[in-house]
Short mmCIF file of C-alpha atoms in Angstrom, two decimals:
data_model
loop_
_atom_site.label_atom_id
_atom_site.label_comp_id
_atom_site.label_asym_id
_atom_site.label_seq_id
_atom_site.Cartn_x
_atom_site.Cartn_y
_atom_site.Cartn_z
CA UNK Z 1 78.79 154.34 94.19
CA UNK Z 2 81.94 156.68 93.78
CA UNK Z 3 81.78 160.26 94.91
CA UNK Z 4 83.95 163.13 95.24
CA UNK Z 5 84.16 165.40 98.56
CA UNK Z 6 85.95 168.96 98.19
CA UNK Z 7 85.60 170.07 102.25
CA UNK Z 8 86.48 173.72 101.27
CA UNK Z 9 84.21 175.83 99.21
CA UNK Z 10 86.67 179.01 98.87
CA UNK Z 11 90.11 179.70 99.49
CA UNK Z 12 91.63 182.80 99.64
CA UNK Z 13 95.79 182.66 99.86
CA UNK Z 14 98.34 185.36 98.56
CA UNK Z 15 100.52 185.59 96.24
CA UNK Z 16 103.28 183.68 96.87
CA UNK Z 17 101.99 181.66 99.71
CA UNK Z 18 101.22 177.84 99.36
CA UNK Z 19 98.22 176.21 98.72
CA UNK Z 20 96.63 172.99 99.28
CA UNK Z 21 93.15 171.84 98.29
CA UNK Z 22 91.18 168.96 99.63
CA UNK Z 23 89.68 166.24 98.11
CA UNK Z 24 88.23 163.07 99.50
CA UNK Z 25 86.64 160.30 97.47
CA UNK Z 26 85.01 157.32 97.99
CA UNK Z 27 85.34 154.34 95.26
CA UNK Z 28 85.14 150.58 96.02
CA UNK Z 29 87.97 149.62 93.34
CA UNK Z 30 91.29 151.11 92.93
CA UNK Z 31 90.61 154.91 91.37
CA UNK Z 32 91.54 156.86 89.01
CA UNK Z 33 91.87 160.37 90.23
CA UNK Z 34 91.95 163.86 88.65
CA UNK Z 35 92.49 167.28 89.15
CA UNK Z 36 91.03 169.86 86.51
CA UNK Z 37 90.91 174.19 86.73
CA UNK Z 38 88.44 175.91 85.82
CA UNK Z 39 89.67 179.49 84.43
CA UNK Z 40 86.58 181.37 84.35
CA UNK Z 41 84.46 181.42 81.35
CA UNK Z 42 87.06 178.97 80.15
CA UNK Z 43 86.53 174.64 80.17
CA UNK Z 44 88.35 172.30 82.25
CA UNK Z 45 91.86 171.96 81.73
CA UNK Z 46 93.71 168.53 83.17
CA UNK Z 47 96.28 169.48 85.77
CA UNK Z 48 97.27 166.34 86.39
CA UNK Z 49 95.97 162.70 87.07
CA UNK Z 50 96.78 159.40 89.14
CA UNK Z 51 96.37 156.03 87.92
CA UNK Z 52 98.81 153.71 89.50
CA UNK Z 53 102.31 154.08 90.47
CA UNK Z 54 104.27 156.69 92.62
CA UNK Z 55 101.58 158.64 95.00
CA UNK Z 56 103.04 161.90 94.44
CA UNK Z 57 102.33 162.80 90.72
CA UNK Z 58 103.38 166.18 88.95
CA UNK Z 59 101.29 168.15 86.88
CA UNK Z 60 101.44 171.01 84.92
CA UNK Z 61 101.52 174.90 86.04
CA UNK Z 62 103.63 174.03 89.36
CA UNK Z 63 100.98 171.64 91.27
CA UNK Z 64 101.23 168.41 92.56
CA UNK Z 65 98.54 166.15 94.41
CA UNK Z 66 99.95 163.32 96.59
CA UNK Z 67 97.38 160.05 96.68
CA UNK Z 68 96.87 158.38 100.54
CA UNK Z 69 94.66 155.49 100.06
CA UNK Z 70 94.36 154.68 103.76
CA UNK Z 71 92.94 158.24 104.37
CA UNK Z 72 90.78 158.33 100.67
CA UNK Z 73 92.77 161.56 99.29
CA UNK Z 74 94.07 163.10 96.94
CA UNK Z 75 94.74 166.72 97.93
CA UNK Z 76 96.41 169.00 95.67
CA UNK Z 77 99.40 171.52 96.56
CA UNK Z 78 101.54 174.22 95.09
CA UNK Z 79 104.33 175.70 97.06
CA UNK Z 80 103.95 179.06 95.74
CA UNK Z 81 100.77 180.39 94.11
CA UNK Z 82 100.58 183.03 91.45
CA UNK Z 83 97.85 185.80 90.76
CA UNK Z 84 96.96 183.17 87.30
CA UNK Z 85 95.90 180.69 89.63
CA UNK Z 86 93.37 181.99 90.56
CA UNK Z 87 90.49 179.66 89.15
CA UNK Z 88 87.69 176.97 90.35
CA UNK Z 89 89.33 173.71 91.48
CA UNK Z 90 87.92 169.89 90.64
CA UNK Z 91 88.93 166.81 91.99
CA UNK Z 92 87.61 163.74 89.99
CA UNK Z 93 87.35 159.79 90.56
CA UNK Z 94 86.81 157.43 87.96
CA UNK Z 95 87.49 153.78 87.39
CA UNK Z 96 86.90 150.60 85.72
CA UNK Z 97 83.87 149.41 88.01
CA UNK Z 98 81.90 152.28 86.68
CA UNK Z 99 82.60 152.08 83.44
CA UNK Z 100 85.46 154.41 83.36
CA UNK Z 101 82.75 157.58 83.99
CA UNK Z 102 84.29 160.41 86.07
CA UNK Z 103 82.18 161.82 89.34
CA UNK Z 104 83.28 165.41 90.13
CA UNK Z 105 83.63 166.96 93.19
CA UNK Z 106 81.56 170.55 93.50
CA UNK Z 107 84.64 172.54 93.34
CA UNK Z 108 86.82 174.75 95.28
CA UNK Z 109 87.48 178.88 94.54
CA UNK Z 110 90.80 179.99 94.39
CA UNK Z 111 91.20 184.01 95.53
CA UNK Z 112 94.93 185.08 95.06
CA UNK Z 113 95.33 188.35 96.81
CA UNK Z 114 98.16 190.73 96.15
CA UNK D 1 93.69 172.29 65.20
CA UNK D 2 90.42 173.61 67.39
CA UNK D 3 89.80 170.99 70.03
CA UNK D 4 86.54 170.95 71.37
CA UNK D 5 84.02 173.30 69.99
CA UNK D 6 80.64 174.14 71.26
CA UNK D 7 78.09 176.22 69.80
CA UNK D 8 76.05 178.72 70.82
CA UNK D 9 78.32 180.52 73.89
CA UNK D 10 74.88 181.55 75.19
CA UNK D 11 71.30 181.21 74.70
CA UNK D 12 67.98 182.09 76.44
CA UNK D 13 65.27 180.08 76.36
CA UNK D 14 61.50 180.01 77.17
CA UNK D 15 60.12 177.37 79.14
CA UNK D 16 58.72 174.64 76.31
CA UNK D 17 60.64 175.95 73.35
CA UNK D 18 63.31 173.39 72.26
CA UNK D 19 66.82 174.05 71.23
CA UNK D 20 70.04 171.68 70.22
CA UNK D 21 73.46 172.25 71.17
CA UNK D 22 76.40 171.32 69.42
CA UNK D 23 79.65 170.09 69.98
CA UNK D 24 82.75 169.06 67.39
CA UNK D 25 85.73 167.91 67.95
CA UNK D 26 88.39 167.37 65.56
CA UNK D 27 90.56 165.11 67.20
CA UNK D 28 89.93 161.98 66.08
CA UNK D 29 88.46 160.69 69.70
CA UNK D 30 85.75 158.09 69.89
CA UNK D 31 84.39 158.76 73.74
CA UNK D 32 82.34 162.33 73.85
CA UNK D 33 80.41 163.38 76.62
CA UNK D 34 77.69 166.23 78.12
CA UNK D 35 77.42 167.25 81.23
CA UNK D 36 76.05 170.18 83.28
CA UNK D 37 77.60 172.39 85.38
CA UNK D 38 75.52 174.08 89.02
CA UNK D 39 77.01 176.01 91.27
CA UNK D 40 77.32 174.31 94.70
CA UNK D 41 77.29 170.44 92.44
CA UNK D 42 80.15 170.59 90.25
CA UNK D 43 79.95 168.75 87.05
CA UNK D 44 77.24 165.59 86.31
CA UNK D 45 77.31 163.67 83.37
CA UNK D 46 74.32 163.81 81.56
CA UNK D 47 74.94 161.52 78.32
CA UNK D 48 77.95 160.31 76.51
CA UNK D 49 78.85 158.20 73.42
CA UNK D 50 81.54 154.93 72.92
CA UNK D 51 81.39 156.06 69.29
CA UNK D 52 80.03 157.22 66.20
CA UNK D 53 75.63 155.94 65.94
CA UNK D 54 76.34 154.96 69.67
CA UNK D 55 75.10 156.71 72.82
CA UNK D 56 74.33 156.16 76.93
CA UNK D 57 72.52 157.85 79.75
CA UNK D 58 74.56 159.18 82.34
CA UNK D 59 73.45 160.43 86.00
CA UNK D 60 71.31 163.01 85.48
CA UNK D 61 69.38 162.09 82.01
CA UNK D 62 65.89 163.28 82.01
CA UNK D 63 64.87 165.70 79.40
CA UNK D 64 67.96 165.56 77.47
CA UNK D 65 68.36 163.51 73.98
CA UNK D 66 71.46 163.08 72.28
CA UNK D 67 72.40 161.44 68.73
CA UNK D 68 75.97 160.86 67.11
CA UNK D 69 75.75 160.60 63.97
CA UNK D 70 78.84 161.53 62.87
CA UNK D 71 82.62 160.90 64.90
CA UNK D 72 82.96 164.35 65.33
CA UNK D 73 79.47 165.66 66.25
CA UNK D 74 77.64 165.37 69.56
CA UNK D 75 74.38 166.85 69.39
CA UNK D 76 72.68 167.72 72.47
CA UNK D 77 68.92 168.38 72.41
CA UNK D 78 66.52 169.73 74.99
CA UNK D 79 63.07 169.34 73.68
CA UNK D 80 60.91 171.08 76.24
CA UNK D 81 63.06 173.59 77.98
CA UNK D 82 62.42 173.93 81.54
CA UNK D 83 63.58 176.42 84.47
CA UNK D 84 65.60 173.44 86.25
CA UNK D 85 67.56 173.05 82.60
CA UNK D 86 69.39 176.64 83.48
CA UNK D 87 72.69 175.90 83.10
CA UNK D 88 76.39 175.77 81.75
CA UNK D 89 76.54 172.72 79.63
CA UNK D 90 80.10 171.54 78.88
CA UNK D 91 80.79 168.89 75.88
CA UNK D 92 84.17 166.42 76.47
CA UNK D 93 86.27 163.70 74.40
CA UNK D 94 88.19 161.17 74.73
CA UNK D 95 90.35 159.23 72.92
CA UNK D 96 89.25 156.00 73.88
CA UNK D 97 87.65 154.61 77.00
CA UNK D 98 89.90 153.86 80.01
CA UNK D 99 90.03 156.29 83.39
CA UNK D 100 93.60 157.03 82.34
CA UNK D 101 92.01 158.74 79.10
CA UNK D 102 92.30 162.55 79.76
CA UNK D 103 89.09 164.17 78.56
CA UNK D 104 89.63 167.13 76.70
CA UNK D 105 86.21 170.20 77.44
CA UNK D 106 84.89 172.77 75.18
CA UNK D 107 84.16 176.14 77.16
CA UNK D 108 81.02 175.75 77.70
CA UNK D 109 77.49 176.70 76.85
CA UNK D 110 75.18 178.94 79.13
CA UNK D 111 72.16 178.33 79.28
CA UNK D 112 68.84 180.46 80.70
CA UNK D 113 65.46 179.42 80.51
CA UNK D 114 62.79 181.44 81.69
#
């Protein structure tokens, strides 16, 4: 069965600082892997996704998520935050073993402080 | 051009009465999807649909129907609300199947049963 593990619940960085959030999977095929922000009271928005090719993909808004399939990660980074990023976090795995449906990790909080 | 649309924002519910929940989007996609969002479990997939008159369980099922009768409709129905229902119930797309597919989410639908 896939799954999605996001170790950190809430994250609190300031403005300006970097960020990196954590996500683990596990998936017995090669995965698909997402990352999607939650703006509250807002949907999910794709920041960006890896399928195949160069581990280090480049998304949208300034983040990027490197893939390390001998330690089962994909964590997301940006080098400099800003008070908009502020959001809910989710990592997602998906492939063609299960049909192509995503799991979703539980989340992670981002607080930006001034 | 709308995207993903989901109707009501918000609802409250007593336990046993029955309500539907819609989704359109105008996109052209065949893949739509439900899930349901709890704090602490991210998001599950509750039902989805490879196209128009087609639909599938996902992981978390029970007490939820779902019909497509048209492309751009999803119709999600609860027919005996229950306290474990409260929720926020998101609606997806998808141009076609295929983990690369990004799904597109409507903001979301609160939901509170008593």
């Amino acid at each position: 069965a896939q799954s999605v593990t996001q170790p950190d619940i809430h994250i609190t960085v300031s403005e300006g600082a970097s960020l990196e959030l954590r996500c683990n999977y596990s998936y017995g095929a090669t995965p698909y892997l997402f990352w999607y922000v939650q703006s509250p009271g807002q949907g999910l928005q794709l920041l960006l996704k890896y399928f195949s090719g160069d581990t280090l993909v480049q998304g949208i808004k300034g983040f990027e998520a490197e893939f390390k399939r001998s330690q089962s990660s994909f964590n997301l980074r940006k080098p400099s935050v800003h008070w908009s990023d502020a959001a809910e976090y989710f990592c997602a795995v998906g492939g063609i073993s299960n049909d192509y449906k995503l799991s979703f990790g539980a989340g992670t909080t981002v607080t930006v402080r001034a | 051009n709308a995207g993903v649309t989901q109707t009501p924002k918000f609802r409250v519910l007593k336990t046993g009465q029955s309500m539907t929940l819609l989704c359109a989007q105008d996109m052209n996609h065949e893949y739509m999807y439900w899930y349901r969002q709890d704090p602490g479990m991210g998001l599950r997939l509750i039902h989805y649909s490879v196209g128009e008159g087609t639909t599938a369980k996902g992981e978390v099922p029970d007490g939820y129907n779902v019909s497509r009768l048209k492309k751009q409709n999803f119709l999600l129905g609860l027919e005996s609300a229950a306290p474990s229902q409260t929720s926020v119930y998101f609606c997806a797309s998808s141009l076609l199947a295929g983990a690369q597919e990004t799904q597109y989410f409507g903001p979301g639908t609160r939901l509170l049963v008593l």
